[in-house]
Amino acid sequence: MLKSLIMVFQSFIGVNAADKPTNILLVTVDDMNWDSVGAFGNNIKDITPHIDRIASEGTKYKRAYVAASNCAPSRVAIQTGLYPQQSGARGFFYINDDKTPTIATELKANGFFTGVINKSTDTNPSPDTNKYWDFRSGFNKVAKYSAKGFGEKSADFFSQVKQNKQPFYLVVNIADPHKPNFNDPKATNKGADVHAPSRIIAESEVTIPSFYLSFRQ
């Protein structure tokens, strides 16, 4: 799998000096089901208009599956091209592997300015973050639910890219819709509700899967 990933990213890097490298932005979203997006069948009006626009202009993958059911092993799998049982990254801990190449190390070695916003510790196989990222930025507690905060940190990254005049690889790990949810007592107690969603979806707009109803009964 890693060889396949390297072949794909070689097309971004360029096979010779005359080729212009392509900038790469990778966005991950915590705890969001695939059909929560309008482009993949969600019937709630305007729930993901920007993602839907990008999907309409690009390629949709209908047989893409996560390598693990929790986030950290999935992120390491994306970066290394290895399944959790191959890399050893099965949970929320470092495997202290600084020898396995990742997308970030390969692109960085080829002149890319690399960056990660949020959850940088869940994205690397080893704790040596400088090995992977030229730019690293996180959040304190509930600020990770702030859309404005992600925008500001991304702007900081792109400012450095412009100054350095390098192609870039940026990974943005968005916390929403990870629990606690808006207007949930846990969210209120933690102060997360100060970052209100752009629109509150009414219960009548949501179709509850039949398997969930059966489970609750």
JSON list of C-alpha atoms in Angstrom, two decimals:
[
{"chain": "A", "resi": 1, "resn": "MET", "atom": "CA", "xyz": [0.00, 0.00, 0.00]},
{"chain": "A", "resi": 2, "resn": "LEU", "atom": "CA", "xyz": [2.85, 2.38, 0.82]},
{"chain": "A", "resi": 3, "resn": "LYS", "atom": "CA", "xyz": [4.33, 1.87, -2.65]},
{"chain": "A", "resi": 4, "resn": "SER", "atom": "CA", "xyz": [0.97, 2.79, -4.15]},
{"chain": "A", "resi": 5, "resn": "LEU", "atom": "CA", "xyz": [0.81, 5.95, -2.03]},
{"chain": "A", "resi": 6, "resn": "ILE", "atom": "CA", "xyz": [4.32, 6.94, -3.03]},
{"chain": "A", "resi": 7, "resn": "MET", "atom": "CA", "xyz": [3.47, 6.42, -6.71]},
{"chain": "A", "resi": 8, "resn": "VAL", "atom": "CA", "xyz": [0.40, 8.63, -6.34]},
{"chain": "A", "resi": 9, "resn": "PHE", "atom": "CA", "xyz": [2.32, 11.39, -4.63]},
{"chain": "A", "resi": 10, "resn": "GLN", "atom": "CA", "xyz": [5.16, 11.20, -7.12]},
{"chain": "A", "resi": 11, "resn": "SER", "atom": "CA", "xyz": [2.64, 12.53, -9.61]},
{"chain": "A", "resi": 12, "resn": "PHE", "atom": "CA", "xyz": [2.18, 15.55, -7.31]},
{"chain": "A", "resi": 13, "resn": "ILE", "atom": "CA", "xyz": [5.90, 16.02, -6.76]},
{"chain": "A", "resi": 14, "resn": "GLY", "atom": "CA", "xyz": [6.76, 15.83, -10.46]},
{"chain": "A", "resi": 15, "resn": "VAL", "atom": "CA", "xyz": [8.94, 13.33, -12.26]},
{"chain": "A", "resi": 16, "resn": "ASN", "atom": "CA", "xyz": [11.49, 15.92, -13.38]},
{"chain": "A", "resi": 17, "resn": "ALA", "atom": "CA", "xyz": [12.61, 19.44, -12.55]},
{"chain": "A", "resi": 18, "resn": "ALA", "atom": "CA", "xyz": [10.49, 20.94, -15.32]},
{"chain": "A", "resi": 19, "resn": "ASP", "atom": "CA", "xyz": [7.25, 19.77, -13.69]},
{"chain": "A", "resi": 20, "resn": "LYS", "atom": "CA", "xyz": [5.48, 22.14, -11.33]},
{"chain": "A", "resi": 21, "resn": "PRO", "atom": "CA", "xyz": [4.51, 20.41, -8.05]},
{"chain": "A", "resi": 22, "resn": "THR", "atom": "CA", "xyz": [0.87, 20.42, -7.02]},
{"chain": "A", "resi": 23, "resn": "ASN", "atom": "CA", "xyz": [-0.17, 21.83, -3.65]},
{"chain": "A", "resi": 24, "resn": "ILE", "atom": "CA", "xyz": [-1.97, 19.31, -1.43]},
{"chain": "A", "resi": 25, "resn": "LEU", "atom": "CA", "xyz": [-4.64, 20.01, 1.20]},
{"chain": "A", "resi": 26, "resn": "LEU", "atom": "CA", "xyz": [-5.91, 17.03, 3.21]},
{"chain": "A", "resi": 27, "resn": "VAL", "atom": "CA", "xyz": [-8.91, 17.63, 5.47]},
{"chain": "A", "resi": 28, "resn": "THR", "atom": "CA", "xyz": [-10.11, 15.01, 7.96]},
{"chain": "A", "resi": 29, "resn": "VAL", "atom": "CA", "xyz": [-13.29, 15.26, 10.01]},
{"chain": "A", "resi": 30, "resn": "ASP", "atom": "CA", "xyz": [-13.72, 13.52, 13.35]},
{"chain": "A", "resi": 31, "resn": "ASP", "atom": "CA", "xyz": [-16.66, 11.13, 13.83]},
{"chain": "A", "resi": 32, "resn": "MET", "atom": "CA", "xyz": [-18.57, 12.09, 10.69]},
{"chain": "A", "resi": 33, "resn": "ASN", "atom": "CA", "xyz": [-20.39, 9.34, 8.85]},
{"chain": "A", "resi": 34, "resn": "TRP", "atom": "CA", "xyz": [-19.89, 9.16, 5.08]},
{"chain": "A", "resi": 35, "resn": "ASP", "atom": "CA", "xyz": [-23.56, 9.87, 4.32]},
{"chain": "A", "resi": 36, "resn": "SER", "atom": "CA", "xyz": [-23.63, 12.99, 6.49]},
{"chain": "A", "resi": 37, "resn": "VAL", "atom": "CA", "xyz": [-22.52, 14.86, 3.37]},
{"chain": "A", "resi": 38, "resn": "GLY", "atom": "CA", "xyz": [-25.00, 16.12, 0.79]},
{"chain": "A", "resi": 39, "resn": "ALA", "atom": "CA", "xyz": [-22.85, 14.84, -2.08]},
{"chain": "A", "resi": 40, "resn": "PHE", "atom": "CA", "xyz": [-23.22, 11.32, -0.69]},
{"chain": "A", "resi": 41, "resn": "GLY", "atom": "CA", "xyz": [-26.97, 11.37, -0.22]},
{"chain": "A", "resi": 42, "resn": "ASN", "atom": "CA", "xyz": [-27.80, 13.41, 2.88]},
{"chain": "A", "resi": 43, "resn": "ASN", "atom": "CA", "xyz": [-31.18, 15.02, 2.19]},
{"chain": "A", "resi": 44, "resn": "ILE", "atom": "CA", "xyz": [-30.90, 17.86, 4.72]},
{"chain": "A", "resi": 45, "resn": "LYS", "atom": "CA", "xyz": [-30.89, 21.04, 2.65]},
{"chain": "A", "resi": 46, "resn": "ASP", "atom": "CA", "xyz": [-27.53, 22.86, 2.43]},
{"chain": "A", "resi": 47, "resn": "ILE", "atom": "CA", "xyz": [-25.91, 20.77, 5.14]},
{"chain": "A", "resi": 48, "resn": "THR", "atom": "CA", "xyz": [-22.48, 20.71, 3.43]},
{"chain": "A", "resi": 49, "resn": "PRO", "atom": "CA", "xyz": [-22.63, 23.15, 0.49]},
{"chain": "A", "resi": 50, "resn": "HIS", "atom": "CA", "xyz": [-18.88, 23.73, 0.18]},
{"chain": "A", "resi": 51, "resn": "ILE", "atom": "CA", "xyz": [-17.97, 20.05, 0.35]},
{"chain": "A", "resi": 52, "resn": "ASP", "atom": "CA", "xyz": [-20.71, 19.34, -2.19]},
{"chain": "A", "resi": 53, "resn": "ARG", "atom": "CA", "xyz": [-19.24, 21.93, -4.57]},
{"chain": "A", "resi": 54, "resn": "ILE", "atom": "CA", "xyz": [-15.77, 20.40, -4.28]},
{"chain": "A", "resi": 55, "resn": "ALA", "atom": "CA", "xyz": [-17.24, 16.94, -4.88]},
{"chain": "A", "resi": 56, "resn": "SER", "atom": "CA", "xyz": [-19.05, 18.16, -7.99]},
{"chain": "A", "resi": 57, "resn": "GLU", "atom": "CA", "xyz": [-15.76, 19.46, -9.41]},
{"chain": "A", "resi": 58, "resn": "GLY", "atom": "CA", "xyz": [-13.62, 16.46, -8.51]},
{"chain": "A", "resi": 59, "resn": "THR", "atom": "CA", "xyz": [-13.70, 12.71, -7.95]},
{"chain": "A", "resi": 60, "resn": "LYS", "atom": "CA", "xyz": [-15.86, 10.92, -5.39]},
{"chain": "A", "resi": 61, "resn": "TYR", "atom": "CA", "xyz": [-14.60, 7.65, -3.95]},
{"chain": "A", "resi": 62, "resn": "LYS", "atom": "CA", "xyz": [-17.48, 5.34, -3.11]},
{"chain": "A", "resi": 63, "resn": "ARG", "atom": "CA", "xyz": [-15.40, 2.42, -1.88]},
{"chain": "A", "resi": 64, "resn": "ALA", "atom": "CA", "xyz": [-13.03, 4.16, 0.54]},
{"chain": "A", "resi": 65, "resn": "TYR", "atom": "CA", "xyz": [-12.91, 2.64, 4.00]},
{"chain": "A", "resi": 66, "resn": "VAL", "atom": "CA", "xyz": [-11.16, 3.63, 7.21]},
{"chain": "A", "resi": 67, "resn": "ALA", "atom": "CA", "xyz": [-8.36, 1.36, 8.40]},
{"chain": "A", "resi": 68, "resn": "ALA", "atom": "CA", "xyz": [-9.57, 1.47, 12.01]},
{"chain": "A", "resi": 69, "resn": "SER", "atom": "CA", "xyz": [-12.68, 2.45, 13.94]},
{"chain": "A", "resi": 70, "resn": "ASN", "atom": "CA", "xyz": [-10.88, 5.11, 16.00]},
{"chain": "A", "resi": 71, "resn": "CYS", "atom": "CA", "xyz": [-9.14, 8.22, 14.78]},
{"chain": "A", "resi": 72, "resn": "ALA", "atom": "CA", "xyz": [-5.44, 7.99, 15.68]},
{"chain": "A", "resi": 73, "resn": "PRO", "atom": "CA", "xyz": [-4.75, 4.63, 13.97]},
{"chain": "A", "resi": 74, "resn": "SER", "atom": "CA", "xyz": [-6.72, 5.84, 10.93]},
{"chain": "A", "resi": 75, "resn": "ARG", "atom": "CA", "xyz": [-4.59, 8.97, 10.63]},
{"chain": "A", "resi": 76, "resn": "VAL", "atom": "CA", "xyz": [-1.34, 7.03, 10.95]},
{"chain": "A", "resi": 77, "resn": "ALA", "atom": "CA", "xyz": [-2.61, 4.59, 8.32]},
{"chain": "A", "resi": 78, "resn": "ILE", "atom": "CA", "xyz": [-3.26, 7.47, 5.92]},
{"chain": "A", "resi": 79, "resn": "GLN", "atom": "CA", "xyz": [0.21, 8.90, 6.48]},
{"chain": "A", "resi": 80, "resn": "THR", "atom": "CA", "xyz": [2.15, 5.62, 6.31]},
{"chain": "A", "resi": 81, "resn": "GLY", "atom": "CA", "xyz": [0.05, 3.50, 3.96]},
{"chain": "A", "resi": 82, "resn": "LEU", "atom": "CA", "xyz": [0.16, 0.70, 6.54]},
{"chain": "A", "resi": 83, "resn": "TYR", "atom": "CA", "xyz": [-2.69, -1.08, 8.28]},
{"chain": "A", "resi": 84, "resn": "PRO", "atom": "CA", "xyz": [-2.68, -0.71, 12.10]},
{"chain": "A", "resi": 85, "resn": "GLN", "atom": "CA", "xyz": [-1.71, -4.38, 12.49]},
{"chain": "A", "resi": 86, "resn": "GLN", "atom": "CA", "xyz": [1.32, -3.69, 10.28]},
{"chain": "A", "resi": 87, "resn": "SER", "atom": "CA", "xyz": [2.49, -0.44, 11.85]},
{"chain": "A", "resi": 88, "resn": "GLY", "atom": "CA", "xyz": [1.52, -1.25, 15.42]},
{"chain": "A", "resi": 89, "resn": "ALA", "atom": "CA", "xyz": [-0.48, 1.99, 15.73]},
{"chain": "A", "resi": 90, "resn": "ARG", "atom": "CA", "xyz": [-3.62, 0.44, 17.17]},
{"chain": "A", "resi": 91, "resn": "GLY", "atom": "CA", "xyz": [-4.59, 3.06, 19.75]},
{"chain": "A", "resi": 92, "resn": "PHE", "atom": "CA", "xyz": [-3.95, 6.51, 21.16]},
{"chain": "A", "resi": 93, "resn": "PHE", "atom": "CA", "xyz": [-0.23, 6.17, 21.67]},
{"chain": "A", "resi": 94, "resn": "TYR", "atom": "CA", "xyz": [3.02, 6.59, 19.77]},
{"chain": "A", "resi": 95, "resn": "ILE", "atom": "CA", "xyz": [4.69, 3.50, 18.37]},
{"chain": "A", "resi": 96, "resn": "ASN", "atom": "CA", "xyz": [8.04, 5.35, 18.40]},
{"chain": "A", "resi": 97, "resn": "ASP", "atom": "CA", "xyz": [8.73, 4.44, 14.80]},
{"chain": "A", "resi": 98, "resn": "ASP", "atom": "CA", "xyz": [10.85, 7.15, 13.23]},
{"chain": "A", "resi": 99, "resn": "LYS", "atom": "CA", "xyz": [12.07, 5.00, 10.33]},
{"chain": "A", "resi": 100, "resn": "THR", "atom": "CA", "xyz": [8.85, 4.34, 8.41]},
{"chain": "A", "resi": 101, "resn": "PRO", "atom": "CA", "xyz": [8.39, 6.96, 5.67]},
{"chain": "A", "resi": 102, "resn": "THR", "atom": "CA", "xyz": [5.16, 8.93, 5.60]},
{"chain": "A", "resi": 103, "resn": "ILE", "atom": "CA", "xyz": [3.51, 11.19, 3.06]},
{"chain": "A", "resi": 104, "resn": "ALA", "atom": "CA", "xyz": [4.84, 14.16, 5.04]},
{"chain": "A", "resi": 105, "resn": "THR", "atom": "CA", "xyz": [8.45, 12.95, 5.18]},
{"chain": "A", "resi": 106, "resn": "GLU", "atom": "CA", "xyz": [8.50, 12.11, 1.46]},
{"chain": "A", "resi": 107, "resn": "LEU", "atom": "CA", "xyz": [7.03, 15.44, 0.41]},
{"chain": "A", "resi": 108, "resn": "LYS", "atom": "CA", "xyz": [9.20, 17.38, 2.85]},
{"chain": "A", "resi": 109, "resn": "ALA", "atom": "CA", "xyz": [12.29, 15.70, 1.39]},
{"chain": "A", "resi": 110, "resn": "ASN", "atom": "CA", "xyz": [11.15, 16.86, -2.04]},
{"chain": "A", "resi": 111, "resn": "GLY", "atom": "CA", "xyz": [10.89, 20.53, -1.14]},
{"chain": "A", "resi": 112, "resn": "PHE", "atom": "CA", "xyz": [7.32, 20.77, 0.16]},
{"chain": "A", "resi": 113, "resn": "PHE", "atom": "CA", "xyz": [6.42, 22.94, 3.14]},
{"chain": "A", "resi": 114, "resn": "THR", "atom": "CA", "xyz": [4.47, 20.58, 5.39]},
{"chain": "A", "resi": 115, "resn": "GLY", "atom": "CA", "xyz": [1.94, 21.49, 8.05]},
{"chain": "A", "resi": 116, "resn": "VAL", "atom": "CA", "xyz": [-0.65, 19.98, 10.37]},
{"chain": "A", "resi": 117, "resn": "ILE", "atom": "CA", "xyz": [-3.43, 21.78, 12.23]},
{"chain": "A", "resi": 118, "resn": "ASN", "atom": "CA", "xyz": [-4.94, 20.04, 15.27]},
{"chain": "A", "resi": 119, "resn": "LYS", "atom": "CA", "xyz": [-4.29, 16.50, 16.47]},
{"chain": "A", "resi": 120, "resn": "SER", "atom": "CA", "xyz": [-0.67, 16.46, 15.36]},
{"chain": "A", "resi": 121, "resn": "THR", "atom": "CA", "xyz": [0.12, 13.86, 18.03]},
{"chain": "A", "resi": 122, "resn": "ASP", "atom": "CA", "xyz": [-2.47, 11.52, 16.48]},
{"chain": "A", "resi": 123, "resn": "THR", "atom": "CA", "xyz": [-1.08, 11.91, 12.97]},
{"chain": "A", "resi": 124, "resn": "ASN", "atom": "CA", "xyz": [2.52, 10.69, 13.36]},
{"chain": "A", "resi": 125, "resn": "PRO", "atom": "CA", "xyz": [3.94, 7.24, 14.05]},
{"chain": "A", "resi": 126, "resn": "SER", "atom": "CA", "xyz": [6.59, 8.79, 16.33]},
{"chain": "A", "resi": 127, "resn": "PRO", "atom": "CA", "xyz": [6.67, 11.79, 18.72]},
{"chain": "A", "resi": 128, "resn": "ASP", "atom": "CA", "xyz": [9.38, 13.58, 16.69]},
{"chain": "A", "resi": 129, "resn": "THR", "atom": "CA", "xyz": [6.92, 16.02, 15.10]},
{"chain": "A", "resi": 130, "resn": "ASN", "atom": "CA", "xyz": [9.70, 18.12, 13.55]},
{"chain": "A", "resi": 131, "resn": "LYS", "atom": "CA", "xyz": [10.59, 15.14, 11.38]},
{"chain": "A", "resi": 132, "resn": "TYR", "atom": "CA", "xyz": [7.20, 15.41, 9.68]},
{"chain": "A", "resi": 133, "resn": "TRP", "atom": "CA", "xyz": [6.02, 19.00, 9.92]},
{"chain": "A", "resi": 134, "resn": "ASP", "atom": "CA", "xyz": [7.50, 22.42, 9.23]},
{"chain": "A", "resi": 135, "resn": "PHE", "atom": "CA", "xyz": [4.36, 24.01, 10.69]},
{"chain": "A", "resi": 136, "resn": "ARG", "atom": "CA", "xyz": [2.34, 22.61, 13.57]},
{"chain": "A", "resi": 137, "resn": "SER", "atom": "CA", "xyz": [-0.54, 24.27, 15.38]},
{"chain": "A", "resi": 138, "resn": "GLY", "atom": "CA", "xyz": [-3.13, 23.03, 17.85]},
{"chain": "A", "resi": 139, "resn": "PHE", "atom": "CA", "xyz": [-5.91, 24.25, 20.11]},
{"chain": "A", "resi": 140, "resn": "ASN", "atom": "CA", "xyz": [-6.58, 24.55, 23.80]},
{"chain": "A", "resi": 141, "resn": "LYS", "atom": "CA", "xyz": [-9.58, 22.50, 24.92]},
{"chain": "A", "resi": 142, "resn": "VAL", "atom": "CA", "xyz": [-12.86, 23.73, 23.41]},
{"chain": "A", "resi": 143, "resn": "ALA", "atom": "CA", "xyz": [-11.23, 26.09, 20.89]},
{"chain": "A", "resi": 144, "resn": "LYS", "atom": "CA", "xyz": [-10.91, 23.09, 18.57]},
{"chain": "A", "resi": 145, "resn": "TYR", "atom": "CA", "xyz": [-14.64, 23.49, 17.85]},
{"chain": "A", "resi": 146, "resn": "SER", "atom": "CA", "xyz": [-14.09, 26.97, 16.41]},
{"chain": "A", "resi": 147, "resn": "ALA", "atom": "CA", "xyz": [-14.43, 27.23, 12.62]},
{"chain": "A", "resi": 148, "resn": "LYS", "atom": "CA", "xyz": [-12.91, 30.70, 12.84]},
{"chain": "A", "resi": 149, "resn": "GLY", "atom": "CA", "xyz": [-9.93, 29.27, 14.71]},
{"chain": "A", "resi": 150, "resn": "PHE", "atom": "CA", "xyz": [-9.22, 26.77, 11.94]},
{"chain": "A", "resi": 151, "resn": "GLY", "atom": "CA", "xyz": [-9.44, 29.57, 9.39]},
{"chain": "A", "resi": 152, "resn": "GLU", "atom": "CA", "xyz": [-6.98, 31.73, 11.30]},
{"chain": "A", "resi": 153, "resn": "LYS", "atom": "CA", "xyz": [-4.46, 28.93, 11.74]},
{"chain": "A", "resi": 154, "resn": "SER", "atom": "CA", "xyz": [-4.74, 28.00, 8.07]},
{"chain": "A", "resi": 155, "resn": "ALA", "atom": "CA", "xyz": [-4.11, 31.64, 7.17]},
{"chain": "A", "resi": 156, "resn": "ASP", "atom": "CA", "xyz": [-0.93, 31.57, 9.30]},
{"chain": "A", "resi": 157, "resn": "PHE", "atom": "CA", "xyz": [0.24, 28.49, 7.42]},
{"chain": "A", "resi": 158, "resn": "PHE", "atom": "CA", "xyz": [-0.42, 29.98, 3.98]},
{"chain": "A", "resi": 159, "resn": "SER", "atom": "CA", "xyz": [1.34, 33.18, 4.99]},
{"chain": "A", "resi": 160, "resn": "GLN", "atom": "CA", "xyz": [4.50, 31.17, 5.62]},
{"chain": "A", "resi": 161, "resn": "VAL", "atom": "CA", "xyz": [4.03, 29.24, 2.38]},
{"chain": "A", "resi": 162, "resn": "LYS", "atom": "CA", "xyz": [3.84, 32.50, 0.45]},
{"chain": "A", "resi": 163, "resn": "GLN", "atom": "CA", "xyz": [6.94, 33.79, 2.19]},
{"chain": "A", "resi": 164, "resn": "ASN", "atom": "CA", "xyz": [8.91, 30.58, 1.58]},
{"chain": "A", "resi": 165, "resn": "LYS", "atom": "CA", "xyz": [7.67, 30.17, -2.01]},
{"chain": "A", "resi": 166, "resn": "GLN", "atom": "CA", "xyz": [7.37, 26.40, -1.64]},
{"chain": "A", "resi": 167, "resn": "PRO", "atom": "CA", "xyz": [4.68, 23.93, -2.69]},
{"chain": "A", "resi": 168, "resn": "PHE", "atom": "CA", "xyz": [2.71, 22.81, 0.35]},
{"chain": "A", "resi": 169, "resn": "TYR", "atom": "CA", "xyz": [1.18, 19.79, 2.03]},
{"chain": "A", "resi": 170, "resn": "LEU", "atom": "CA", "xyz": [-1.30, 20.79, 4.74]},
{"chain": "A", "resi": 171, "resn": "VAL", "atom": "CA", "xyz": [-3.31, 18.39, 6.90]},
{"chain": "A", "resi": 172, "resn": "VAL", "atom": "CA", "xyz": [-6.29, 19.95, 8.70]},
{"chain": "A", "resi": 173, "resn": "ASN", "atom": "CA", "xyz": [-7.87, 17.69, 11.33]},
{"chain": "A", "resi": 174, "resn": "ILE", "atom": "CA", "xyz": [-11.28, 19.16, 12.15]},
{"chain": "A", "resi": 175, "resn": "ALA", "atom": "CA", "xyz": [-12.72, 18.21, 15.55]},
{"chain": "A", "resi": 176, "resn": "ASP", "atom": "CA", "xyz": [-16.38, 18.71, 14.73]},
{"chain": "A", "resi": 177, "resn": "PRO", "atom": "CA", "xyz": [-18.69, 16.78, 14.72]},
{"chain": "A", "resi": 178, "resn": "HIS", "atom": "CA", "xyz": [-16.85, 14.91, 17.48]},
{"chain": "A", "resi": 179, "resn": "LYS", "atom": "CA", "xyz": [-18.80, 14.88, 20.74]},
{"chain": "A", "resi": 180, "resn": "PRO", "atom": "CA", "xyz": [-19.81, 16.71, 22.85]},
{"chain": "A", "resi": 181, "resn": "ASN", "atom": "CA", "xyz": [-22.48, 18.06, 20.53]},
{"chain": "A", "resi": 182, "resn": "PHE", "atom": "CA", "xyz": [-23.86, 21.58, 20.62]},
{"chain": "A", "resi": 183, "resn": "ASN", "atom": "CA", "xyz": [-26.47, 22.17, 23.33]},
{"chain": "A", "resi": 184, "resn": "ASP", "atom": "CA", "xyz": [-25.48, 18.96, 25.07]},
{"chain": "A", "resi": 185, "resn": "PRO", "atom": "CA", "xyz": [-24.94, 19.30, 28.85]},
{"chain": "A", "resi": 186, "resn": "LYS", "atom": "CA", "xyz": [-21.34, 18.11, 28.48]},
{"chain": "A", "resi": 187, "resn": "ALA", "atom": "CA", "xyz": [-20.67, 20.71, 25.80]},
{"chain": "A", "resi": 188, "resn": "THR", "atom": "CA", "xyz": [-22.25, 23.43, 27.90]},
{"chain": "A", "resi": 189, "resn": "ASN", "atom": "CA", "xyz": [-20.23, 22.47, 30.97]},
{"chain": "A", "resi": 190, "resn": "LYS", "atom": "CA", "xyz": [-16.98, 22.46, 28.99]},
{"chain": "A", "resi": 191, "resn": "GLY", "atom": "CA", "xyz": [-17.74, 25.80, 27.37]},
{"chain": "A", "resi": 192, "resn": "ALA", "atom": "CA", "xyz": [-17.81, 24.35, 23.85]},
{"chain": "A", "resi": 193, "resn": "ASP", "atom": "CA", "xyz": [-21.18, 25.94, 23.09]},
{"chain": "A", "resi": 194, "resn": "VAL", "atom": "CA", "xyz": [-19.53, 29.34, 22.65]},
{"chain": "A", "resi": 195, "resn": "HIS", "atom": "CA", "xyz": [-18.66, 28.02, 19.17]},
{"chain": "A", "resi": 196, "resn": "ALA", "atom": "CA", "xyz": [-22.21, 27.69, 17.88]},
{"chain": "A", "resi": 197, "resn": "PRO", "atom": "CA", "xyz": [-22.88, 25.97, 14.54]},
{"chain": "A", "resi": 198, "resn": "SER", "atom": "CA", "xyz": [-23.85, 28.09, 11.55]},
{"chain": "A", "resi": 199, "resn": "ARG", "atom": "CA", "xyz": [-27.26, 26.43, 11.54]},
{"chain": "A", "resi": 200, "resn": "ILE", "atom": "CA", "xyz": [-29.08, 24.31, 14.11]},
{"chain": "A", "resi": 201, "resn": "ILE", "atom": "CA", "xyz": [-30.76, 21.38, 12.40]},
{"chain": "A", "resi": 202, "resn": "ALA", "atom": "CA", "xyz": [-34.26, 20.56, 13.59]},
{"chain": "A", "resi": 203, "resn": "GLU", "atom": "CA", "xyz": [-35.09, 17.05, 14.71]},
{"chain": "A", "resi": 204, "resn": "SER", "atom": "CA", "xyz": [-37.76, 16.84, 12.01]},
{"chain": "A", "resi": 205, "resn": "GLU", "atom": "CA", "xyz": [-35.07, 17.25, 9.32]},
{"chain": "A", "resi": 206, "resn": "VAL", "atom": "CA", "xyz": [-33.11, 14.20, 10.41]},
{"chain": "A", "resi": 207, "resn": "THR", "atom": "CA", "xyz": [-33.84, 10.68, 9.18]},
{"chain": "A", "resi": 208, "resn": "ILE", "atom": "CA", "xyz": [-32.93, 8.23, 11.92]},
{"chain": "A", "resi": 209, "resn": "PRO", "atom": "CA", "xyz": [-31.57, 4.92, 10.55]},
{"chain": "A", "resi": 210, "resn": "SER", "atom": "CA", "xyz": [-33.83, 1.95, 11.17]},
{"chain": "A", "resi": 211, "resn": "PHE", "atom": "CA", "xyz": [-30.99, -0.06, 12.72]},
{"chain": "A", "resi": 212, "resn": "TYR", "atom": "CA", "xyz": [-30.54, 2.66, 15.36]},
{"chain": "A", "resi": 213, "resn": "LEU", "atom": "CA", "xyz": [-34.22, 2.55, 16.29]},
{"chain": "A", "resi": 214, "resn": "SER", "atom": "CA", "xyz": [-34.03, -1.23, 16.63]},
{"chain": "A", "resi": 215, "resn": "PHE", "atom": "CA", "xyz": [-30.91, -0.90, 18.76]},
{"chain": "A", "resi": 216, "resn": "ARG", "atom": "CA", "xyz": [-32.58, 1.55, 21.15]},
{"chain": "A", "resi": 217, "resn": "GLN", "atom": "CA", "xyz": [-35.58, -0.74, 21.59]}
]
